[in-house]
């Protein structure tokens, strides 16, 4: 009976964390949709510039985002162990770490002209893209502030600010795009570059909103977050970087895998590219659910371990896996049976619809593998285990998944070249291998942690 009550309690807590995170993630996706629609209505060049500019900006900011994600399990461990006095210092050290990487990101983005020269794009397209990146770069300091404070709040198992401030960002984004893309209210009509201005304003608006909440909320008063300003501590800053850098690289490996496949599919023609993009767009939207579950389970596992309860940590993993598995099964059935209908929402082209439906049938399997691997990865982050999972993710995605995809998609070595479907089988293969390897790693880490915890209890008895 007690076990049932414990499980029920953890299910409710995990769900309460997951819901706001999911909505916050979806609002961020909607901002990207708004940028795409606004730029697309201006011209094809503006749309392409925003697309290419975004493909440079998003990977460039992954390092900052990964370091900020590392703060969540650190804070949740402190929260579980009652180490609230350490939180103000660690929050500020997190700022230092992310600020350093933010500067590196800005320097990295300065290479954009060189990248565009390699692509040999026309002058007008090149200029709009560079203008977009120039304007959006002003938002990176705001992004650093928002990312650090968001993960601090989530580390305290408080995910509602992410939801509310995500809506604030969306509310700012729509009129800001309209004003700066089309030149309303006396502002210059910047076209696609105006999306960069709008995004920078959104990032600063979200940063200011999160700062007002974090430093003004009654629930954080006793933490005295700004009572004292701590000097940078090399040990603490490098600790955040050691924990966060592998998270950043894991994200980069996954994002870059899909980018690489998009380039490899490009020579197969517009029909194949369009079908692939539709299936990928729907899959990315669906992915927000297991990703949110993964982020929530990181917090619950970190809290449980900080409280000295390793059994509860693995209970949360099993609950998260059950949540994700049920969703993946239901979603997979919808994508398998309704693939044609979903694709028809994007295009009237029958050929594209049929191919996209085939790819979504494969995506039904892909979603299941992706759910298992991302939940295992999130749980390992709760254990503060990030370096080996990064290596396992790289091996699974690139040497294995991409190789399988290329062999099946572009060569006749195993079967006649399957085109886009071959690459999607590669996705399934890579993510399935990642799910197995990360699960094995989690089992080893959890057992080792439990043995160590038991030994510490014996020593203190």
XYZ file of N, CA and C in Angstrom, residues 112-228:
351
model
N 30.353 34.010 -39.473
C 29.231 33.834 -40.400
C 29.551 34.289 -41.826
N 30.220 35.445 -42.027
C 30.536 35.842 -43.415
C 31.349 34.781 -44.149
N 32.286 34.183 -43.446
C 33.118 33.139 -44.046
C 32.268 31.934 -44.435
N 31.341 31.526 -43.549
C 30.468 30.387 -43.848
C 29.588 30.667 -45.064
N 29.060 31.875 -45.149
C 28.197 32.226 -46.278
C 28.994 32.312 -47.576
N 30.260 32.722 -47.481
C 31.109 32.740 -48.672
C 31.335 31.324 -49.189
N 31.483 30.367 -48.263
C 31.651 28.973 -48.665
C 30.408 28.465 -49.387
N 29.238 28.956 -48.958
C 27.977 28.535 -49.569
C 27.730 29.219 -50.921
N 28.542 30.256 -51.223
C 28.449 30.967 -52.493
C 27.021 31.476 -52.755
N 26.442 32.129 -51.751
C 25.080 32.637 -51.892
C 25.112 34.005 -52.569
N 23.981 34.404 -53.153
C 23.917 35.692 -53.824
C 24.010 36.828 -52.813
N 24.401 37.998 -53.285
C 24.733 39.120 -52.397
C 23.562 39.558 -51.522
N 22.352 39.677 -52.101
C 21.207 40.157 -51.332
C 20.858 39.177 -50.215
N 20.847 37.897 -50.542
C 20.567 36.854 -49.553
C 21.619 36.877 -48.443
N 22.876 37.024 -48.843
C 23.985 37.070 -47.881
C 23.818 38.236 -46.920
N 23.461 39.403 -47.462
C 23.348 40.600 -46.625
C 22.202 40.491 -45.628
N 21.055 39.979 -46.062
C 19.909 39.832 -45.146
C 20.262 38.862 -44.025
N 20.951 37.773 -44.375
C 21.354 36.786 -43.360
C 22.300 37.407 -42.341
N 23.285 38.163 -42.827
C 24.257 38.800 -41.919
C 23.572 39.852 -41.044
N 22.624 40.600 -41.614
C 21.880 41.580 -40.813
C 21.068 40.881 -39.725
N 20.432 39.773 -40.079
C 19.663 38.990 -39.105
C 20.563 38.561 -37.952
N 21.743 38.027 -38.265
C 22.669 37.550 -37.228
C 23.216 38.721 -36.397
N 23.438 39.868 -37.024
C 23.919 41.037 -36.287
C 22.914 41.462 -35.226
N 21.648 41.538 -35.618
C 20.618 41.976 -34.678
C 20.366 40.949 -33.582
N 20.307 39.678 -33.962
C 19.979 38.653 -32.971
C 21.105 38.486 -31.959
N 22.344 38.815 -32.375
C 23.489 38.692 -31.462
C 23.333 39.572 -30.235
N 22.602 40.700 -30.376
C 22.380 41.586 -29.223
C 21.525 40.907 -28.151
N 20.852 39.843 -28.503
C 20.027 39.130 -27.532
C 20.758 38.055 -26.756
N 22.009 37.756 -27.128
C 22.727 36.665 -26.453
C 22.946 36.931 -24.963
N 23.331 38.147 -24.539
C 23.426 38.374 -23.082
C 22.092 38.106 -22.370
N 20.981 38.510 -22.991
C 19.666 38.228 -22.415
C 19.398 36.735 -22.357
N 19.834 36.009 -23.397
C 19.672 34.557 -23.417
C 20.432 33.902 -22.277
N 21.645 34.390 -22.006
C 22.457 33.854 -20.897
C 21.715 34.043 -19.569
N 21.212 35.245 -19.334
C 20.501 35.532 -18.080
C 19.261 34.648 -17.951
N 18.469 34.599 -19.014
C 17.239 33.799 -18.973
C 17.543 32.323 -18.743
N 18.509 31.768 -19.483
C 18.803 30.335 -19.385
C 19.272 29.955 -17.984
N 20.128 30.780 -17.388
C 20.637 30.486 -16.045
C 19.509 30.552 -15.019
N 18.717 31.619 -15.056
C 17.641 31.780 -14.072
C 16.538 30.740 -14.266
N 16.234 30.406 -15.507
C 15.219 29.371 -15.750
C 15.649 28.044 -15.135
N 16.904 27.666 -15.351
C 17.355 26.375 -14.825
C 17.544 26.401 -13.321
N 17.804 27.582 -12.763
C 17.818 27.695 -11.303
C 16.422 27.417 -10.750
N 15.417 28.063 -11.328
C 14.036 27.858 -10.863
C 13.599 26.410 -11.054
N 13.933 25.834 -12.194
C 13.545 24.453 -12.437
C 14.295 23.510 -11.507
N 15.541 23.859 -11.169
C 16.277 23.063 -10.189
C 15.609 23.065 -8.826
N 14.831 24.117 -8.549
C 14.053 24.211 -7.311
C 12.670 23.583 -7.478
N 12.493 22.802 -8.572
C 11.214 22.140 -8.895
C 10.087 23.147 -9.092
N 10.453 24.316 -9.615
C 9.481 25.376 -9.870
C 9.496 25.670 -11.368
N 8.600 25.027 -12.107
C 8.608 25.145 -13.568
C 7.561 26.118 -14.106
N 6.684 26.618 -13.270
C 5.652 27.541 -13.736
C 6.214 28.831 -14.334
N 7.306 29.409 -13.774
C 7.855 30.617 -14.404
C 8.238 30.393 -15.870
N 8.743 29.192 -16.199
C 9.104 28.888 -17.587
C 7.879 28.977 -18.481
N 6.756 28.473 -17.990
C 5.513 28.495 -18.754
C 5.035 29.932 -18.964
N 4.927 30.677 -17.871
C 4.380 32.040 -17.938
C 5.274 32.947 -18.773
N 6.589 32.867 -18.548
C 7.504 33.747 -19.264
C 7.643 33.317 -20.721
N 7.430 32.021 -21.004
C 7.379 31.588 -22.393
C 6.251 32.268 -23.141
N 5.092 32.395 -22.496
C 3.970 33.111 -23.102
C 4.286 34.600 -23.268
N 4.987 35.177 -22.292
C 5.392 36.580 -22.410
C 6.273 36.766 -23.647
N 7.209 35.824 -23.837
C 8.084 35.886 -25.013
C 7.300 35.820 -26.308
N 6.313 34.923 -26.353
C 5.490 34.780 -27.559
C 4.678 36.047 -27.818
N 4.152 36.635 -26.739
C 3.359 37.869 -26.867
C 4.221 39.020 -27.397
N 5.486 39.079 -26.968
C 6.400 40.109 -27.471
C 6.772 39.820 -28.929
N 6.962 38.549 -29.235
C 7.501 38.149 -30.533
C 6.587 38.520 -31.706
N 5.286 38.320 -31.543
C 4.359 38.533 -32.664
C 4.325 39.996 -33.115
N 4.034 40.952 -32.213
C 4.026 42.352 -32.675
C 5.412 42.855 -33.058
N 6.462 42.378 -32.366
C 7.816 42.839 -32.693
C 8.194 42.410 -34.111
N 7.862 41.181 -34.481
C 8.103 40.733 -35.857
C 7.348 41.599 -36.850
N 6.077 41.841 -36.560
C 5.246 42.629 -37.464
C 5.825 44.021 -37.672
N 6.256 44.637 -36.577
C 6.767 46.013 -36.638
C 8.076 46.085 -37.419
N 9.015 45.186 -37.121
C 10.358 45.322 -37.704
C 10.520 44.620 -39.053
N 9.707 43.615 -39.327
C 9.774 42.972 -40.640
C 9.136 43.863 -41.697
N 7.970 44.450 -41.374
C 7.215 45.224 -42.360
C 7.372 46.738 -42.212
N 8.039 47.181 -41.134
C 8.282 48.611 -40.968
C 7.072 49.409 -40.529
N 6.430 48.983 -39.461
C 5.252 49.679 -38.933
C 5.659 50.655 -37.825
N 4.762 51.614 -37.542
C 4.944 52.592 -36.455
C 6.259 53.362 -36.579
N 6.614 53.689 -37.798
C 7.803 54.504 -38.020
C 9.114 53.746 -38.011
N 9.081 52.455 -37.772
C 10.298 51.657 -37.784
C 10.680 51.292 -39.224
N 11.975 51.061 -39.486
C 12.376 50.669 -40.848
C 11.909 49.255 -41.169
N 11.560 49.004 -42.423
C 11.161 47.664 -42.861
C 12.426 46.850 -43.117
N 12.756 45.967 -42.179
C 14.021 45.222 -42.250
C 13.877 43.861 -42.908
N 12.661 43.451 -43.220
C 12.466 42.133 -43.811
C 12.879 41.037 -42.853
N 13.553 40.009 -43.385
C 13.978 38.882 -42.544
C 14.881 39.298 -41.397
N 15.684 40.345 -41.624
C 16.561 40.830 -40.553
C 15.750 41.325 -39.363
N 14.516 41.782 -39.608
C 13.651 42.226 -38.517
C 13.321 41.110 -37.544
N 13.335 39.863 -38.022
C 13.119 38.725 -37.121
C 14.246 38.633 -36.096
N 15.450 39.039 -36.512
C 16.576 39.058 -35.575
C 16.364 40.092 -34.489
N 15.849 41.275 -34.869
C 15.532 42.314 -33.883
C 14.465 41.813 -32.925
N 13.412 41.206 -33.476
C 12.308 40.709 -32.648
C 12.800 39.652 -31.660
N 13.637 38.726 -32.131
C 14.144 37.669 -31.253
C 15.016 38.239 -30.145
N 15.843 39.233 -30.478
C 16.685 39.874 -29.454
C 15.815 40.537 -28.391
N 14.764 41.226 -28.822
C 13.847 41.857 -27.861
C 13.150 40.806 -27.003
N 12.764 39.699 -27.620
C 12.118 38.611 -26.867
C 13.065 38.062 -25.804
N 14.314 37.811 -26.185
C 15.289 37.244 -25.239
C 15.507 38.184 -24.057
N 15.590 39.481 -24.328
C 15.763 40.438 -23.232
C 14.496 40.555 -22.388
N 13.327 40.508 -23.052
C 12.068 40.555 -22.313
C 11.916 39.364 -21.377
N 12.302 38.181 -21.867
C 12.222 36.973 -21.040
C 13.249 37.014 -19.918
N 14.440 37.552 -20.215
C 15.480 37.655 -19.191
C 15.050 38.582 -18.063
N 14.519 39.751 -18.426
C 14.072 40.726 -17.416
C 12.913 40.156 -16.595
N 11.979 39.502 -17.271
C 10.834 38.906 -16.566
C 11.289 37.832 -15.582
N 12.229 36.984 -16.029
C 12.717 35.919 -15.153
C 13.511 36.488 -13.984
N 14.255 37.568 -14.228
C 15.017 38.197 -13.148
C 14.089 38.834 -12.122
N 13.053 39.511 -12.591
C 12.090 40.123 -11.675
C 11.444 39.060 -10.792
N 11.087 37.930 -11.414
C 10.458 36.859 -10.636
C 11.449 36.237 -9.647
N 12.607 35.829 -10.146
C 13.557 35.079 -9.308
C 14.018 35.890 -8.106
N 14.361 37.151 -8.333
C 14.910 37.954 -7.243
C 13.838 38.651 -6.419
N 12.577 38.516 -6.835
C 11.497 39.136 -6.075
C 10.540 38.161 -5.429
N 10.615 36.872 -5.825
C 9.666 35.882 -5.307
C 9.902 35.618 -3.817
N 8.816 35.538 -3.061
C 8.918 35.282 -1.627
C 9.565 33.933 -1.333
N 9.294 32.940 -2.203
C 9.800 31.599 -1.933
C 11.330 31.536 -1.991
N 11.983 32.564 -2.618
C 13.439 32.567 -2.712
C 14.091 33.579 -1.775
N 13.279 34.277 -0.970
C 13.831 35.310 -0.094
C 14.885 34.758 0.852
N 14.581 33.587 1.429
C 15.498 33.016 2.421
C 16.819 32.561 1.804
N 16.879 32.443 0.488
C 18.118 32.022 -0.169
C 19.115 33.176 -0.283
N 18.616 34.417 -0.152
C 19.476 35.602 -0.179
C 20.368 35.608 -1.420
N 19.734 35.497 -2.581
C 20.470 35.331 -3.830
C 21.343 36.521 -4.185
N 20.934 37.728 -3.773
C 21.709 38.924 -4.112
C 22.271 39.620 -2.883
N 22.153 38.976 -1.719
C 22.663 39.584 -0.485
C 24.174 39.785 -0.562
N 24.834 38.861 -1.196
C 26.291 38.932 -1.320
C 26.681 38.594 -2.749
